[in-house]
Amino acid sequence: DLLALWLKLLQRHAEVRELYSHQFQHVLVDEYQDTNKIQADIVDALASAHRNVMVVGDDAQAIYSFRAATVDNILNFPAQFNPPAQVVLLEQNYRSTQPILAASNAVIGLAGERFTKSLWSDRGSARKPLLVAVGDEADEARDVAERVREQREAGIALKAQAALVRS
């Protein structure tokens, strides 16, 4: 209700929308790929006076569809303006190695609608990521545990290992 009623107030009462849209000369939204339709409409209403909006996000990292977030907000953002908003791609990655980014680029490239980008890194590596197919979450847990055990037996201390899990 907090978002829905706030939007309703902005849409139905021009004097309230004008008051707030004139109060904020610039509007910045981070993680815009994870906004829902109501949030995008609120941003649009708050920016209606000056149309100075900057959003930051990555269409390839949209993960909150279960909260009604829609990647369409970021994909359609540039066309909301005349002239269209400028898209600045940040393609250099400072965390991952190039083999990981090559795999990521292959997965991102399968998306039907997306901003075209090619992630790259100066960090090279001879090791390549593995694609492992498992039957279910229990099989996945067993596979991770087995790999950790194998690494420990090969001399890599447990404190030097990490398993990253998306939940």
PDB file of C-alpha atoms in Angstrom:
ATOM      1  CA  ASP A   1       0.000   0.000   0.000  1.00  0.00           C
ATOM      2  CA  LEU A   2       2.853   2.369   0.750  1.00  0.00           C
ATOM      3  CA  LEU A   3       3.933   2.450  -2.905  1.00  0.00           C
ATOM      4  CA  ALA A   4       0.489   2.073  -4.464  1.00  0.00           C
ATOM      5  CA  LEU A   5      -1.067   4.863  -2.395  1.00  0.00           C
ATOM      6  CA  TRP A   6       1.934   7.166  -2.920  1.00  0.00           C
ATOM      7  CA  LEU A   7       1.598   6.690  -6.672  1.00  0.00           C
ATOM      8  CA  LYS A   8      -2.162   7.209  -6.503  1.00  0.00           C
ATOM      9  CA  LEU A   9      -1.591  10.501  -4.652  1.00  0.00           C
ATOM     10  CA  LEU A  10       0.921  11.679  -7.278  1.00  0.00           C
ATOM     11  CA  GLN A  11      -1.325  10.711 -10.184  1.00  0.00           C
ATOM     12  CA  ARG A  12      -4.627  12.069  -8.862  1.00  0.00           C
ATOM     13  CA  HIS A  13      -3.421  15.285  -7.237  1.00  0.00           C
ATOM     14  CA  ALA A  14      -1.466  17.436  -9.670  1.00  0.00           C
ATOM     15  CA  GLU A  15      -0.619  19.966  -6.950  1.00  0.00           C
ATOM     16  CA  VAL A  16       1.162  17.269  -4.890  1.00  0.00           C
ATOM     17  CA  ARG A  17       2.995  15.918  -7.957  1.00  0.00           C
ATOM     18  CA  GLU A  18       4.062  19.449  -8.932  1.00  0.00           C
ATOM     19  CA  LEU A  19       5.231  20.235  -5.401  1.00  0.00           C
ATOM     20  CA  TYR A  20       7.525  17.216  -5.227  1.00  0.00           C
ATOM     21  CA  SER A  21       8.656  17.180  -8.843  1.00  0.00           C
ATOM     22  CA  HIS A  22       9.794  20.804  -8.514  1.00  0.00           C
ATOM     23  CA  GLN A  23      11.486  20.044  -5.197  1.00  0.00           C
ATOM     24  CA  PHE A  24      13.765  17.416  -6.773  1.00  0.00           C
ATOM     25  CA  GLN A  25      15.770  18.824  -9.663  1.00  0.00           C
ATOM     26  CA  HIS A  26      17.578  15.495 -10.162  1.00  0.00           C
ATOM     27  CA  VAL A  27      16.443  11.942  -9.448  1.00  0.00           C
ATOM     28  CA  LEU A  28      18.917   9.035  -9.197  1.00  0.00           C
ATOM     29  CA  VAL A  29      17.835   5.411  -8.826  1.00  0.00           C
ATOM     30  CA  ASP A  30      20.280   2.590  -8.172  1.00  0.00           C
ATOM     31  CA  GLU A  31      19.584  -1.068  -9.058  1.00  0.00           C
ATOM     32  CA  TYR A  32      16.882   0.064 -11.494  1.00  0.00           C
ATOM     33  CA  GLN A  33      16.695  -3.410 -13.037  1.00  0.00           C
ATOM     34  CA  ASP A  34      15.034  -4.540  -9.804  1.00  0.00           C
ATOM     35  CA  THR A  35      12.226  -1.956  -9.752  1.00  0.00           C
ATOM     36  CA  ASN A  36       8.600  -2.812 -10.293  1.00  0.00           C
ATOM     37  CA  LYS A  37       6.064  -0.916 -12.430  1.00  0.00           C
ATOM     38  CA  ILE A  38       4.748   1.143  -9.510  1.00  0.00           C
ATOM     39  CA  GLN A  39       8.262   2.222  -8.498  1.00  0.00           C
ATOM     40  CA  ALA A  40       9.078   3.222 -12.083  1.00  0.00           C
ATOM     41  CA  ASP A  41       5.867   5.258 -12.277  1.00  0.00           C
ATOM     42  CA  ILE A  42       6.749   7.020  -9.002  1.00  0.00           C
ATOM     43  CA  VAL A  43      10.187   7.922 -10.384  1.00  0.00           C
ATOM     44  CA  ASP A  44       8.543   9.234 -13.545  1.00  0.00           C
ATOM     45  CA  ALA A  45       6.096  11.370 -11.520  1.00  0.00           C
ATOM     46  CA  LEU A  46       8.834  12.746  -9.254  1.00  0.00           C
ATOM     47  CA  ALA A  47      10.926  13.687 -12.279  1.00  0.00           C
ATOM     48  CA  SER A  48       8.045  15.155 -14.289  1.00  0.00           C
ATOM     49  CA  ALA A  49       9.069  18.800 -13.826  1.00  0.00           C
ATOM     50  CA  HIS A  50      12.765  18.635 -14.733  1.00  0.00           C
ATOM     51  CA  ARG A  51      13.112  15.248 -16.518  1.00  0.00           C
ATOM     52  CA  ASN A  52      16.608  14.900 -15.016  1.00  0.00           C
ATOM     53  CA  VAL A  53      16.689  11.199 -14.237  1.00  0.00           C
ATOM     54  CA  MET A  54      19.689   8.917 -13.965  1.00  0.00           C
ATOM     55  CA  VAL A  55      19.254   5.232 -13.351  1.00  0.00           C
ATOM     56  CA  VAL A  56      21.993   2.733 -12.622  1.00  0.00           C
ATOM     57  CA  GLY A  57      21.554  -0.969 -13.116  1.00  0.00           C
ATOM     58  CA  ASP A  58      22.396  -4.056 -15.096  1.00  0.00           C
ATOM     59  CA  ASP A  59      19.717  -5.807 -17.114  1.00  0.00           C
ATOM     60  CA  ALA A  60      21.737  -9.029 -16.837  1.00  0.00           C
ATOM     61  CA  GLN A  61      21.434  -8.946 -13.049  1.00  0.00           C
ATOM     62  CA  ALA A  62      17.658  -8.639 -12.729  1.00  0.00           C
ATOM     63  CA  ILE A  63      16.761 -11.148 -10.020  1.00  0.00           C
ATOM     64  CA  TYR A  64      13.695  -9.817  -8.220  1.00  0.00           C
ATOM     65  CA  SER A  65      10.847 -10.845 -10.522  1.00  0.00           C
ATOM     66  CA  PHE A  66       9.340 -12.653  -7.528  1.00  0.00           C
ATOM     67  CA  ARG A  67       8.846  -9.158  -6.024  1.00  0.00           C
ATOM     68  CA  ALA A  68       7.136  -7.988  -9.223  1.00  0.00           C
ATOM     69  CA  ALA A  69      10.305  -6.300 -10.471  1.00  0.00           C
ATOM     70  CA  THR A  70      10.514  -6.149 -14.241  1.00  0.00           C
ATOM     71  CA  VAL A  71      13.661  -5.818 -16.323  1.00  0.00           C
ATOM     72  CA  ASP A  72      11.499  -3.949 -18.850  1.00  0.00           C
ATOM     73  CA  ASN A  73      11.869  -0.829 -16.695  1.00  0.00           C
ATOM     74  CA  ILE A  74      15.579  -0.542 -17.452  1.00  0.00           C
ATOM     75  CA  LEU A  75      15.326  -1.828 -21.025  1.00  0.00           C
ATOM     76  CA  ASN A  76      12.624   0.711 -21.915  1.00  0.00           C
ATOM     77  CA  PHE A  77      14.126   3.588 -19.912  1.00  0.00           C
ATOM     78  CA  PRO A  78      16.038   5.345 -22.738  1.00  0.00           C
ATOM     79  CA  ALA A  79      12.933   5.589 -24.951  1.00  0.00           C
ATOM     80  CA  GLN A  80      10.995   7.464 -22.256  1.00  0.00           C
ATOM     81  CA  PHE A  81      12.861  10.640 -23.173  1.00  0.00           C
ATOM     82  CA  ASN A  82      13.167  12.821 -26.233  1.00  0.00           C
ATOM     83  CA  PRO A  83      15.947  12.646 -27.240  1.00  0.00           C
ATOM     84  CA  PRO A  84      16.417   9.141 -25.807  1.00  0.00           C
ATOM     85  CA  ALA A  85      18.435   8.855 -22.601  1.00  0.00           C
ATOM     86  CA  GLN A  86      22.080   7.998 -23.103  1.00  0.00           C
ATOM     87  CA  VAL A  87      23.119   4.460 -22.146  1.00  0.00           C
ATOM     88  CA  VAL A  88      26.637   4.136 -20.759  1.00  0.00           C
ATOM     89  CA  LEU A  89      27.923   0.569 -20.671  1.00  0.00           C
ATOM     90  CA  LEU A  90      30.424  -0.376 -17.997  1.00  0.00           C
ATOM     91  CA  GLU A  91      31.965  -3.468 -19.525  1.00  0.00           C
ATOM     92  CA  GLN A  92      35.308  -3.756 -17.737  1.00  0.00           C
ATOM     93  CA  ASN A  93      35.124  -6.083 -14.750  1.00  0.00           C
ATOM     94  CA  TYR A  94      37.720  -5.801 -12.005  1.00  0.00           C
ATOM     95  CA  ARG A  95      36.677  -8.845  -9.931  1.00  0.00           C
ATOM     96  CA  SER A  96      36.466 -11.804 -12.289  1.00  0.00           C
ATOM     97  CA  THR A  97      38.911 -13.425 -14.650  1.00  0.00           C
ATOM     98  CA  GLN A  98      38.419 -13.428 -18.402  1.00  0.00           C
ATOM     99  CA  PRO A  99      37.371 -17.115 -18.609  1.00  0.00           C
ATOM    100  CA  ILE A 100      34.536 -16.455 -16.135  1.00  0.00           C
ATOM    101  CA  LEU A 101      33.461 -13.390 -18.104  1.00  0.00           C
ATOM    102  CA  ALA A 102      33.538 -15.336 -21.371  1.00  0.00           C
ATOM    103  CA  ALA A 103      31.110 -17.832 -19.843  1.00  0.00           C
ATOM    104  CA  SER A 104      28.982 -14.967 -18.505  1.00  0.00           C
ATOM    105  CA  ASN A 105      28.912 -13.300 -21.920  1.00  0.00           C
ATOM    106  CA  ALA A 106      27.714 -16.564 -23.475  1.00  0.00           C
ATOM    107  CA  VAL A 107      24.837 -16.818 -20.986  1.00  0.00           C
ATOM    108  CA  ILE A 108      23.926 -13.120 -21.261  1.00  0.00           C
ATOM    109  CA  GLY A 109      23.951 -13.452 -25.049  1.00  0.00           C
ATOM    110  CA  LEU A 110      21.037 -15.901 -24.839  1.00  0.00           C
ATOM    111  CA  ALA A 111      18.678 -13.251 -23.456  1.00  0.00           C
ATOM    112  CA  GLY A 112      16.022 -12.246 -25.969  1.00  0.00           C
ATOM    113  CA  GLU A 113      15.900  -8.624 -24.870  1.00  0.00           C
ATOM    114  CA  ARG A 114      18.996  -6.981 -23.460  1.00  0.00           C
ATOM    115  CA  PHE A 115      21.508  -4.208 -23.833  1.00  0.00           C
ATOM    116  CA  THR A 116      24.320  -5.543 -25.995  1.00  0.00           C
ATOM    117  CA  LYS A 117      27.536  -5.612 -24.029  1.00  0.00           C
ATOM    118  CA  SER A 118      30.708  -7.632 -23.783  1.00  0.00           C
ATOM    119  CA  LEU A 119      32.221  -7.958 -20.327  1.00  0.00           C
ATOM    120  CA  TRP A 120      36.007  -8.098 -20.210  1.00  0.00           C
ATOM    121  CA  SER A 121      38.846  -8.125 -17.714  1.00  0.00           C
ATOM    122  CA  ASP A 122      42.584  -7.655 -17.656  1.00  0.00           C
ATOM    123  CA  ARG A 123      42.717 -10.557 -15.201  1.00  0.00           C
ATOM    124  CA  GLY A 124      43.622 -13.706 -17.053  1.00  0.00           C
ATOM    125  CA  SER A 125      43.513 -17.271 -15.800  1.00  0.00           C
ATOM    126  CA  ALA A 126      44.359 -20.685 -17.158  1.00  0.00           C
ATOM    127  CA  ARG A 127      41.460 -22.159 -15.156  1.00  0.00           C
ATOM    128  CA  LYS A 128      38.064 -22.220 -16.784  1.00  0.00           C
ATOM    129  CA  PRO A 129      34.685 -22.385 -15.077  1.00  0.00           C
ATOM    130  CA  LEU A 130      32.870 -25.707 -15.041  1.00  0.00           C
ATOM    131  CA  LEU A 131      29.292 -26.302 -16.067  1.00  0.00           C
ATOM    132  CA  VAL A 132      27.861 -29.011 -13.848  1.00  0.00           C
ATOM    133  CA  ALA A 133      24.382 -30.479 -14.318  1.00  0.00           C
ATOM    134  CA  VAL A 134      22.707 -31.855 -11.206  1.00  0.00           C
ATOM    135  CA  GLY A 135      19.318 -33.425 -10.595  1.00  0.00           C
ATOM    136  CA  ASP A 136      18.206 -31.347  -7.640  1.00  0.00           C
ATOM    137  CA  GLU A 137      19.382 -29.215  -4.721  1.00  0.00           C
ATOM    138  CA  ALA A 138      20.545 -32.268  -2.734  1.00  0.00           C
ATOM    139  CA  ASP A 139      22.708 -33.404  -5.667  1.00  0.00           C
ATOM    140  CA  GLU A 140      24.069 -29.884  -5.964  1.00  0.00           C
ATOM    141  CA  ALA A 141      25.011 -29.819  -2.261  1.00  0.00           C
ATOM    142  CA  ARG A 142      26.716 -33.224  -2.549  1.00  0.00           C
ATOM    143  CA  ASP A 143      28.660 -32.093  -5.612  1.00  0.00           C
ATOM    144  CA  VAL A 144      29.864 -28.903  -3.914  1.00  0.00           C
ATOM    145  CA  ALA A 145      30.852 -30.809  -0.760  1.00  0.00           C
ATOM    146  CA  GLU A 146      32.741 -33.389  -2.827  1.00  0.00           C
ATOM    147  CA  ARG A 147      34.642 -30.687  -4.726  1.00  0.00           C
ATOM    148  CA  VAL A 148      35.569 -28.928  -1.479  1.00  0.00           C
ATOM    149  CA  ARG A 149      36.814 -32.247  -0.048  1.00  0.00           C
ATOM    150  CA  GLU A 150      38.850 -32.960  -3.199  1.00  0.00           C
ATOM    151  CA  GLN A 151      40.445 -29.498  -3.029  1.00  0.00           C
ATOM    152  CA  ARG A 152      41.271 -29.991   0.674  1.00  0.00           C
ATOM    153  CA  GLU A 153      42.882 -33.347  -0.079  1.00  0.00           C
ATOM    154  CA  ALA A 154      44.862 -31.671  -2.862  1.00  0.00           C
ATOM    155  CA  GLY A 155      46.333 -29.274  -0.293  1.00  0.00           C
ATOM    156  CA  ILE A 156      44.002 -26.279  -0.466  1.00  0.00           C
ATOM    157  CA  ALA A 157      42.985 -25.336   3.078  1.00  0.00           C
ATOM    158  CA  LEU A 158      39.267 -25.097   3.828  1.00  0.00           C
ATOM    159  CA  LYS A 159      39.692 -21.442   4.860  1.00  0.00           C
ATOM    160  CA  ALA A 160      41.018 -20.730   1.344  1.00  0.00           C
ATOM    161  CA  GLN A 161      37.842 -22.073  -0.295  1.00  0.00           C
ATOM    162  CA  ALA A 162      34.436 -20.487  -0.743  1.00  0.00           C
ATOM    163  CA  ALA A 163      31.140 -21.642  -2.167  1.00  0.00           C
ATOM    164  CA  LEU A 164      28.927 -18.853  -3.508  1.00  0.00           C
ATOM    165  CA  VAL A 165      25.233 -19.665  -3.516  1.00  0.00           C
ATOM    166  CA  ARG A 166      22.327 -17.697  -4.916  1.00  0.00           C
ATOM    167  CA  SER A 167      19.304 -18.076  -2.715  1.00  0.00           C
TER     168      SER A 167
END
